[in-house]
């Protein structure tokens, strides 16, 4: 039995960080998908023979024990099962993984436990099982609400299946988010506006709205390079973004991060940990972890082997699949904190940035960004990107990083 | 790395693999061979190998070295004398090289042959002229597939001026495109040499090399009898710095003998030294007891710096000086100047040290400190030409690992001020207020261009556009030879590149400085985001200013990345804007999805971006990439 089986729990836990600590999240990566989407560069693999979930679950458990030795005892503030397509796991496998987390770290009863899921009906049939296993928040990969675009995106579901999955998820889980990809080839302001309005009408308390990115090494990259697909140019992309901000905030789902929107209070605790530059353990093929040990100023990075079977083999041999580690000095951490934190509407706490980096932010660069209207101060304590700054945020960060 | 960008000057494409080579002459000193210096004058032949660039001089030198057994097979490699990295990479000779060969001729006699392999590129014409002064004869190498080219002419005329006997060698006869009869006809018609006894060879396959050796012995003269055996009189041909030996001086003995322990005097610099070592280059440095009349060899004498030696100087005995000094030659004059600045201002001292070191071995470039409002501290450097400039920049970047910004190359202007004083202007940024200037003069050149006649029209047009004045046009078969007078400042930027692309690489070009002429020159400034960038200001002819300004603005628009704000770019003369462009602000630059593991990747991207920013220079709020400074000058059309 799991420790958090309380189906009627709907009140979200306090936002980690509100008490000054950005939290400690546990991330589990399930690296398999039923088919590879042509735009996707996540660590996801298609297997034509059934995946031996028991063997993988065992390996997750062994690696978790190893990572627990590295992090030491901690209190977990959120758990996230991502992918790939975690909804290919049986509820039993999910239950095993969640129980193991609780066996290794202290896990309070009401924390956020998110799982990514795809909307195919086969996956949806397992929703109830996931809920029972302890998942209290679902993140559905809807991507589009019309069949033509879903086909273009190489998705295995159609729009009706997506609507049905949303419906079912809303009934099953206390919290629900879903993802859409926009700024697709040929998309106009008008048709995105109406699709977005429909999405808002279906949404619970959270939406992730990503502009389509052409990632290296994907089939879309090759098509794009060959001139066979064209995505909206800078002008249109920027207008689509601005419109998205307007429509979502008009409907009570303002952006709290570049691409994430929530009813205030319903933000993803787990992702906030990343953006507020908290600690997290990463378990499973291709997962990343970042955590401080004890009072040390350095942060440890763990990166596990990406290829699932190779990872499995490594865990069998060495008790873990960590292929790369890195130690982040104060300056690297300060840069990362800025890089992540400026994505948030709430911005970055300067005192914390300074404490982390051991020096103040480049005042001249900051003033230049403020003068250009890219960054603004929030009282004396914080800075944040303005609406204009957010659309060119990568350049703004490059100016401010040391 | 310095990015000079774009195409290299004519015939300059790198074609050899880089390799790290220690010049053979610097691989330590070999033991002494006593028999070597007992050669009578009659059995010495001193000659230079001259040709247009790439016609095969250095390859011919390889074969001569090989056939006379000067180097062992395992020591041989292609163009073995081209020892500098940059020579090997670009496949060109930059420094002249001397080798002493021992040859048993068909007449049964033993000869000593002193060979000097010279560079073909026009920037290093100075190397050719001093090499010629040390010899009595020349091998004129002509590529049998290409025929007579511009530097063939320039170099052979110099040899004739030095009263050289000339043996014509038609090289590359192994090539299918070789056309021996046509090229012989050219040699006769264009140069006026008898080509009936030209030696036909392939320096690549070795065909005909034996005949070259015989021709050297039978057709080139022995060194002339001097006034007698005493006292010592020698020509200072060249000098260089060797890490082990210090300054090494190459000399041609005219009269007398040079030996170890002797106290010598250099007449021009009036300096005295005691000779510590006398040697010859085989091409390894081999110590010999003495050098006799007619010989070419080297000595060391605890000389501190190459700058203490003056090429062309006369060396004599301190106690018994020679009565008559040699005429010497005019020092090499830098003709192109540019500013070199460290990208990171903190590297200035490193740059100073690096330039000082390079200068130790290349007295032909000059430098002085310069301060630029935009670029901080740096050096204004003078070069023999654009290739020389490019090579020095590249050596600084590579051998000393410096990131540099090079400003627009400029020629030396001569200004007469209203108060009558005449000054030289090496840097457009230093131009005085226009009201104080009475006249400005600029250097002109006499250019010779040889081209297949298909391209003549386009080349004439190019020369006209560059304010050229045609002085001659002649045909040799289907090849045209045209001479033009041109302002040097119209040539320094991209003339080579243009000529090469117009003629698909078939035209060749040579020039000589031809004095100063008055011109209607104005200073054009470039303003980026309303601020003048001094490193981009230049003097241009008034008639060309508007076009040049427009092209500069268009180029900068492409070279400067978009910023978060829009950036006006203007070209102006005085306060008057003559061209303008605008770089619009960037629209979107944000990573859509970023969470979890993406952080490492993103940080690496950020670090790369920061690296990239280091290659930029900040002008007010605008960052300009280093390469923009050179790229912007490559004007097409
Ligand atoms: N086919 C053929 N190629 C040759 C021959 N001689 C030289 N080459 C090639 O021509 C090119 C130029 O040869 P170099 O000996 O470097 O010419 P160079 O005259 O010394 O050139 P610079 O010193 O730069 O003026 C090289 O690629 C040689 O391999 C030849 O007889 N036949
Ligand atoms: C880990 S992924 C996938 C989760 C789940 N497997 C799915 O596809 O539904 C999380 C989200 O990133 C977004 N995404 C993935 N690749 C993208 C791309 N190239 N451009 C924009 N968004 C992308 C999608 O919205 C996706 O749902
Ligand atoms: S987008 Fe989701 S379903 Fe598609 S390949 Fe990527 S991880 Fe798998
Ligand atoms: Mg050569």
PDB file of C-alpha atoms in Angstrom, chain A residues 59 62-63 303-324:
ATOM      1  CA  UNK A  59      17.100  -1.327 -11.657  1.00  0.00           C
ATOM      2  CA  UNK A  62      18.950  -0.170  -7.101  1.00  0.00           C
ATOM      3  CA  UNK A  63      19.897   3.181  -8.585  1.00  0.00           C
ATOM      4  CA  UNK A 303      23.757  12.410 -15.455  1.00  0.00           C
ATOM      5  CA  UNK A 304      22.823   8.826 -16.133  1.00  0.00           C
ATOM      6  CA  UNK A 305      23.370   6.754 -19.238  1.00  0.00           C
ATOM      7  CA  UNK A 306      20.686   7.565 -21.821  1.00  0.00           C
ATOM      8  CA  UNK A 307      20.318   4.287 -23.625  1.00  0.00           C
ATOM      9  CA  UNK A 308      17.812   2.174 -21.656  1.00  0.00           C
ATOM     10  CA  UNK A 309      19.376  -1.266 -21.998  1.00  0.00           C
ATOM     11  CA  UNK A 310      22.891   0.060 -21.532  1.00  0.00           C
ATOM     12  CA  UNK A 311      21.677   1.864 -18.444  1.00  0.00           C
ATOM     13  CA  UNK A 312      20.099  -1.360 -17.209  1.00  0.00           C
ATOM     14  CA  UNK A 313      23.367  -3.201 -17.732  1.00  0.00           C
ATOM     15  CA  UNK A 314      25.323  -0.541 -15.909  1.00  0.00           C
ATOM     16  CA  UNK A 315      22.973  -0.641 -12.944  1.00  0.00           C
ATOM     17  CA  UNK A 316      23.334  -4.417 -12.813  1.00  0.00           C
ATOM     18  CA  UNK A 317      27.111  -4.117 -12.829  1.00  0.00           C
ATOM     19  CA  UNK A 318      27.723  -1.047 -10.725  1.00  0.00           C
ATOM     20  CA  UNK A 319      24.531  -0.493  -8.798  1.00  0.00           C
ATOM     21  CA  UNK A 320      23.821   2.722 -10.699  1.00  0.00           C
ATOM     22  CA  UNK A 321      23.760   4.095 -14.249  1.00  0.00           C
ATOM     23  CA  UNK A 322      25.473   7.423 -13.582  1.00  0.00           C
ATOM     24  CA  UNK A 323      27.687   8.080 -16.571  1.00  0.00           C
ATOM     25  CA  UNK A 324      28.717  11.636 -15.909  1.00  0.00           C
TER      26      UNK A 324
END
